[in-house]
Amino acid sequence: MDFKYSGIILNKKDVGEADRIYTIFTLEAGKIRVLGKGVRRPNAKLAGHLEPLTCAEIFVAKGKGMGKITGSIVTDNLVGLKADLDSLSNIFYSFGILEKIISEQEEDREVFYLLLEYLQSAEKISVKTADKCKKDILMLGFLFKLLAEAGYCFEVEKCVLCGKKLKLEKNYFSAARSGILCGSCAKEEGGKIVIENESIKFIRIFLKNKIENLVKLSANRKNINNLKMVMKEFLEWIVK
């Protein structure tokens, strides 16, 4: 039986003498892994339509075992994005996170459109500016929104222990508590890290706005490094 998917190709892995396994995030079935038979042969035409960071219509024949790709039509090659090394690094890092936290064969249209919007917005930024901070803040916005869509949203309005509204003081992030601790409650807690007040503001903005609106944000390297540290702590707790 043949199936047609609208997909975003995340990665590829060589197997056998001339084959590849592709990981694709699709509108219809979420994350899938399918086989590209013979795509590594010198004259294989299909390989050029299956490069990572490509949006395509994918045709898959399903029988026993893994589905096999029978055709692919590129809908967006994201050429501007592929030419920008800073953006490429961010995109493939984001793909890696998505693969770790999203299960296979689970339709999730919200995540699909979130990912598509991120790629389109990242391409616009890569064409307009060389400012790495803007590219990093967009990536972080996508990742915080992705975690929220996957059910890993955390509290950024009030202390997760006492419930009081957060003040402009020294606050802390706790991955185990899935949120922010005020200075008083943090005294008896282990495994916490400082979260800057600007970082809290950014996360609130991320969660309340569409990706396309995040391209307007500006941040300095200190803000970005603190947000990256918070993201790293949370991801390590999620995937451990």
Tab-separated table of C-alpha atoms in Angstrom:
chain	number	residue	atom	x	y	z
A	1	MET	CA	0.000	0.000	0.000
A	2	ASP	CA	1.326	3.444	-0.963
A	3	PHE	CA	1.159	6.511	1.284
A	4	LYS	CA	1.855	10.179	0.585
A	5	TYR	CA	3.343	12.381	3.300
A	6	SER	CA	4.102	16.085	3.582
A	7	GLY	CA	7.403	15.973	5.395
A	8	ILE	CA	10.513	17.732	6.631
A	9	ILE	CA	13.618	15.568	6.291
A	10	LEU	CA	15.579	15.572	9.552
A	11	ASN	CA	18.489	13.240	8.873
A	12	LYS	CA	19.811	10.268	6.948
A	13	LYS	CA	21.877	7.208	7.839
A	14	ASP	CA	23.774	4.966	5.436
A	15	VAL	CA	22.897	1.267	5.653
A	16	GLY	CA	23.897	-1.720	3.551
A	17	GLU	CA	25.801	-1.224	0.319
A	18	ALA	CA	23.654	1.460	-1.300
A	19	ASP	CA	20.705	2.276	0.969
A	20	ARG	CA	19.817	4.955	3.501
A	21	ILE	CA	17.354	5.249	6.357
A	22	TYR	CA	15.696	8.664	6.526
A	23	THR	CA	14.088	10.255	9.562
A	24	ILE	CA	11.258	12.530	8.459
A	25	PHE	CA	8.786	14.598	10.447
A	26	THR	CA	5.466	14.430	8.636
A	27	LEU	CA	2.167	16.236	8.873
A	28	GLU	CA	0.184	13.011	8.685
A	29	ALA	CA	2.102	10.630	10.962
A	30	GLY	CA	4.599	12.634	12.992
A	31	LYS	CA	8.140	11.266	13.049
A	32	ILE	CA	8.733	8.322	10.728
A	33	ARG	CA	11.761	6.314	9.618
A	34	VAL	CA	11.735	5.000	6.061
A	35	LEU	CA	14.155	3.257	3.724
A	36	GLY	CA	15.631	4.798	0.592
A	37	LYS	CA	16.571	1.756	-1.473
A	38	GLY	CA	19.634	2.189	-3.690
A	39	VAL	CA	19.835	5.966	-3.185
A	40	ARG	CA	23.622	5.895	-2.752
A	41	ARG	CA	24.245	4.497	-6.205
A	42	PRO	CA	25.986	6.983	-8.565
A	43	ASN	CA	22.999	7.423	-10.884
A	44	ALA	CA	20.270	7.443	-8.219
A	45	LYS	CA	18.012	10.428	-8.931
A	46	LEU	CA	15.968	10.160	-5.741
A	47	ALA	CA	18.844	11.073	-3.396
A	48	GLY	CA	18.846	14.737	-4.439
A	49	HIS	CA	15.220	15.054	-3.342
A	50	LEU	CA	15.877	13.588	0.104
A	51	GLU	CA	18.575	15.774	1.606
A	52	PRO	CA	18.168	16.774	5.274
A	53	LEU	CA	16.606	20.199	5.796
A	54	THR	CA	14.304	19.791	2.818
A	55	CYS	CA	10.518	20.036	2.714
A	56	ALA	CA	9.008	17.499	0.345
A	57	GLU	CA	6.075	15.342	-0.622
A	58	ILE	CA	7.259	11.811	0.163
A	59	PHE	CA	5.726	8.675	-1.352
A	60	VAL	CA	6.165	5.498	0.692
A	61	ALA	CA	5.263	1.885	-0.062
A	62	LYS	CA	4.383	-0.035	3.083
A	63	GLY	CA	4.410	-3.779	3.497
A	64	LYS	CA	6.216	-5.883	6.043
A	65	GLY	CA	8.922	-4.066	7.976
A	66	MET	CA	10.090	-0.534	7.256
A	67	GLY	CA	8.340	1.474	4.547
A	68	LYS	CA	10.283	2.136	1.341
A	69	ILE	CA	10.444	5.502	-0.390
A	70	THR	CA	9.177	5.312	-3.967
A	71	GLY	CA	9.255	9.008	-4.837
A	72	SER	CA	9.849	12.530	-3.563
A	73	ILE	CA	8.889	15.995	-4.793
A	74	VAL	CA	10.711	18.918	-3.182
A	75	THR	CA	8.346	21.691	-2.080
A	76	ASP	CA	10.932	23.941	-0.397
A	77	ASN	CA	14.690	23.461	-0.626
A	78	LEU	CA	15.429	26.205	1.935
A	79	VAL	CA	18.466	27.263	-0.088
A	80	GLY	CA	19.104	30.439	1.905
A	81	LEU	CA	19.153	28.492	5.150
A	82	LYS	CA	21.522	25.833	3.844
A	83	ALA	CA	24.027	28.521	2.839
A	84	ASP	CA	24.265	29.941	6.383
A	85	LEU	CA	26.598	27.948	8.656
A	86	ASP	CA	25.388	29.567	11.899
A	87	SER	CA	21.771	28.795	11.081
A	88	LEU	CA	22.632	25.256	9.947
A	89	SER	CA	24.287	24.520	13.274
A	90	ASN	CA	21.202	25.741	15.148
A	91	ILE	CA	18.791	23.848	12.909
A	92	PHE	CA	20.521	20.487	13.191
A	93	TYR	CA	20.875	20.919	16.953
A	94	SER	CA	17.120	21.563	17.093
A	95	PHE	CA	16.443	18.511	14.909
A	96	GLY	CA	18.437	16.401	17.363
A	97	ILE	CA	16.341	17.620	20.297
A	98	LEU	CA	13.113	16.987	18.411
A	99	GLU	CA	14.186	13.425	17.610
A	100	LYS	CA	14.947	12.725	21.280
A	101	ILE	CA	11.688	13.983	22.779
A	102	ILE	CA	9.145	13.065	20.078
A	103	SER	CA	8.053	9.440	19.663
A	104	GLU	CA	7.639	7.786	16.265
A	105	GLN	CA	4.359	7.352	14.420
A	106	GLU	CA	2.400	9.873	16.490
A	107	GLU	CA	0.610	12.510	14.450
A	108	ASP	CA	1.233	15.989	15.839
A	109	ARG	CA	0.183	18.739	13.477
A	110	GLU	CA	1.005	21.479	15.992
A	111	VAL	CA	4.643	20.367	16.159
A	112	PHE	CA	4.825	19.979	12.373
A	113	TYR	CA	3.628	23.529	11.737
A	114	LEU	CA	5.803	24.856	14.575
A	115	LEU	CA	8.858	23.252	12.964
A	116	LEU	CA	7.907	24.500	9.511
A	117	GLU	CA	7.371	28.029	10.813
A	118	TYR	CA	10.754	27.907	12.555
A	119	LEU	CA	12.560	26.873	9.370
A	120	GLN	CA	10.840	29.554	7.304
A	121	SER	CA	11.574	32.243	9.908
A	122	ALA	CA	15.186	31.089	10.280
A	123	GLU	CA	15.648	31.351	6.527
A	124	LYS	CA	14.323	34.924	6.520
A	125	ILE	CA	16.793	35.890	9.248
A	126	SER	CA	19.717	34.128	7.549
A	127	VAL	CA	19.102	36.096	4.355
A	128	LYS	CA	18.707	39.456	6.117
A	129	THR	CA	21.406	39.452	8.791
A	130	ALA	CA	24.655	37.883	9.983
A	131	ASP	CA	23.716	38.606	13.623
A	132	LYS	CA	24.229	35.271	15.397
A	133	CYS	CA	22.394	36.493	18.499
A	134	LYS	CA	19.172	36.884	16.497
A	135	LYS	CA	19.580	33.367	15.109
A	136	ASP	CA	20.252	31.946	18.566
A	137	ILE	CA	17.273	33.660	20.181
A	138	LEU	CA	14.993	32.311	17.439
A	139	MET	CA	16.347	28.786	18.015
A	140	LEU	CA	15.792	29.082	21.759
A	141	GLY	CA	12.276	30.367	21.196
A	142	PHE	CA	11.537	27.361	19.012
A	143	LEU	CA	12.974	24.911	21.552
A	144	PHE	CA	11.006	26.327	24.486
A	145	LYS	CA	7.825	26.222	22.393
A	146	LEU	CA	8.640	22.681	21.226
A	147	LEU	CA	9.063	21.479	24.807
A	148	ALA	CA	5.749	23.083	25.739
A	149	GLU	CA	3.983	21.351	22.822
A	150	ALA	CA	5.547	18.048	23.898
A	151	GLY	CA	4.157	18.482	27.415
A	152	TYR	CA	7.301	19.833	29.085
A	153	CYS	CA	6.192	23.398	29.773
A	154	PHE	CA	7.388	24.899	33.053
A	155	GLU	CA	6.211	27.635	35.378
A	156	VAL	CA	7.631	31.116	34.713
A	157	GLU	CA	5.077	33.357	36.423
A	158	LYS	CA	5.338	32.245	40.055
A	159	CYS	CA	7.577	30.237	42.359
A	160	VAL	CA	6.867	26.518	41.931
A	161	LEU	CA	7.130	25.934	45.694
A	162	CYS	CA	5.473	28.832	47.511
A	163	GLY	CA	3.268	29.958	44.621
A	164	LYS	CA	4.149	33.630	45.032
A	165	LYS	CA	4.564	35.847	41.985
A	166	LEU	CA	8.214	36.100	40.960
A	167	LYS	CA	9.961	39.354	41.843
A	168	LEU	CA	12.898	41.108	40.207
A	169	GLU	CA	15.410	39.454	42.503
A	170	LYS	CA	17.816	36.521	42.324
A	171	ASN	CA	15.703	33.593	41.124
A	172	TYR	CA	16.673	30.018	40.304
A	173	PHE	CA	15.656	27.390	37.772
A	174	SER	CA	15.038	23.818	38.910
A	175	ALA	CA	14.672	21.172	36.198
A	176	ALA	CA	13.392	18.634	38.723
A	177	ARG	CA	10.674	21.081	39.822
A	178	SER	CA	9.916	22.101	36.210
A	179	GLY	CA	10.032	25.767	37.012
A	180	ILE	CA	11.499	28.721	38.830
A	181	LEU	CA	12.208	29.079	42.534
A	182	CYS	CA	12.240	32.383	44.366
A	183	GLY	CA	15.333	33.226	46.392
A	184	SER	CA	13.749	32.169	49.689
A	185	CYS	CA	12.543	28.748	48.519
A	186	ALA	CA	15.768	28.024	46.652
A	187	LYS	CA	17.851	28.009	49.848
A	188	GLU	CA	16.951	24.424	50.714
A	189	GLU	CA	16.931	23.102	47.137
A	190	GLY	CA	19.758	21.306	45.354
A	191	GLY	CA	20.301	21.016	41.617
A	192	LYS	CA	19.335	24.602	40.865
A	193	ILE	CA	20.938	27.241	38.655
A	194	VAL	CA	20.574	31.008	38.547
A	195	ILE	CA	18.107	32.263	35.959
A	196	GLU	CA	18.406	35.927	35.025
A	197	ASN	CA	15.317	38.122	35.127
A	198	GLU	CA	15.799	38.898	31.432
A	199	SER	CA	15.762	35.160	30.697
A	200	ILE	CA	12.430	34.811	32.489
A	201	LYS	CA	11.029	37.648	30.367
A	202	PHE	CA	12.276	36.009	27.175
A	203	ILE	CA	10.715	32.641	28.031
A	204	ARG	CA	7.382	34.335	28.714
A	205	ILE	CA	7.594	36.038	25.320
A	206	PHE	CA	8.518	32.751	23.606
A	207	LEU	CA	5.528	30.913	25.028
A	208	LYS	CA	2.990	33.654	24.281
A	209	ASN	CA	3.992	34.479	20.704
A	210	LYS	CA	4.206	32.829	17.318
A	211	ILE	CA	7.628	31.948	15.954
A	212	GLU	CA	7.308	34.526	13.178
A	213	ASN	CA	7.047	37.278	15.810
A	214	LEU	CA	10.245	36.173	17.547
A	215	VAL	CA	12.379	37.343	14.617
A	216	LYS	CA	11.918	40.878	15.961
A	217	LEU	CA	13.629	40.063	19.271
A	218	SER	CA	17.127	41.220	20.102
A	219	ALA	CA	19.300	39.804	22.865
A	220	ASN	CA	22.868	40.089	24.050
A	221	ARG	CA	25.250	37.173	24.477
A	222	LYS	CA	24.803	37.131	28.273
A	223	ASN	CA	21.030	36.638	27.896
A	224	ILE	CA	21.525	33.897	25.327
A	225	ASN	CA	24.125	32.014	27.356
A	226	ASN	CA	21.858	31.976	30.413
A	227	LEU	CA	18.897	30.753	28.339
A	228	LYS	CA	21.084	28.046	26.800
A	229	MET	CA	22.180	26.920	30.254
A	230	VAL	CA	18.551	26.680	31.404
A	231	MET	CA	17.630	24.745	28.259
A	232	LYS	CA	20.588	22.382	28.728
A	233	GLU	CA	19.606	21.652	32.341
A	234	PHE	CA	15.991	20.990	31.406
A	235	LEU	CA	16.851	18.744	28.449
A	236	GLU	CA	19.282	16.684	30.511
A	237	TRP	CA	16.545	16.126	33.077
A	238	ILE	CA	13.974	15.185	30.412
A	239	VAL	CA	16.082	12.665	28.492
A	240	LYS	CA	18.071	11.122	31.354
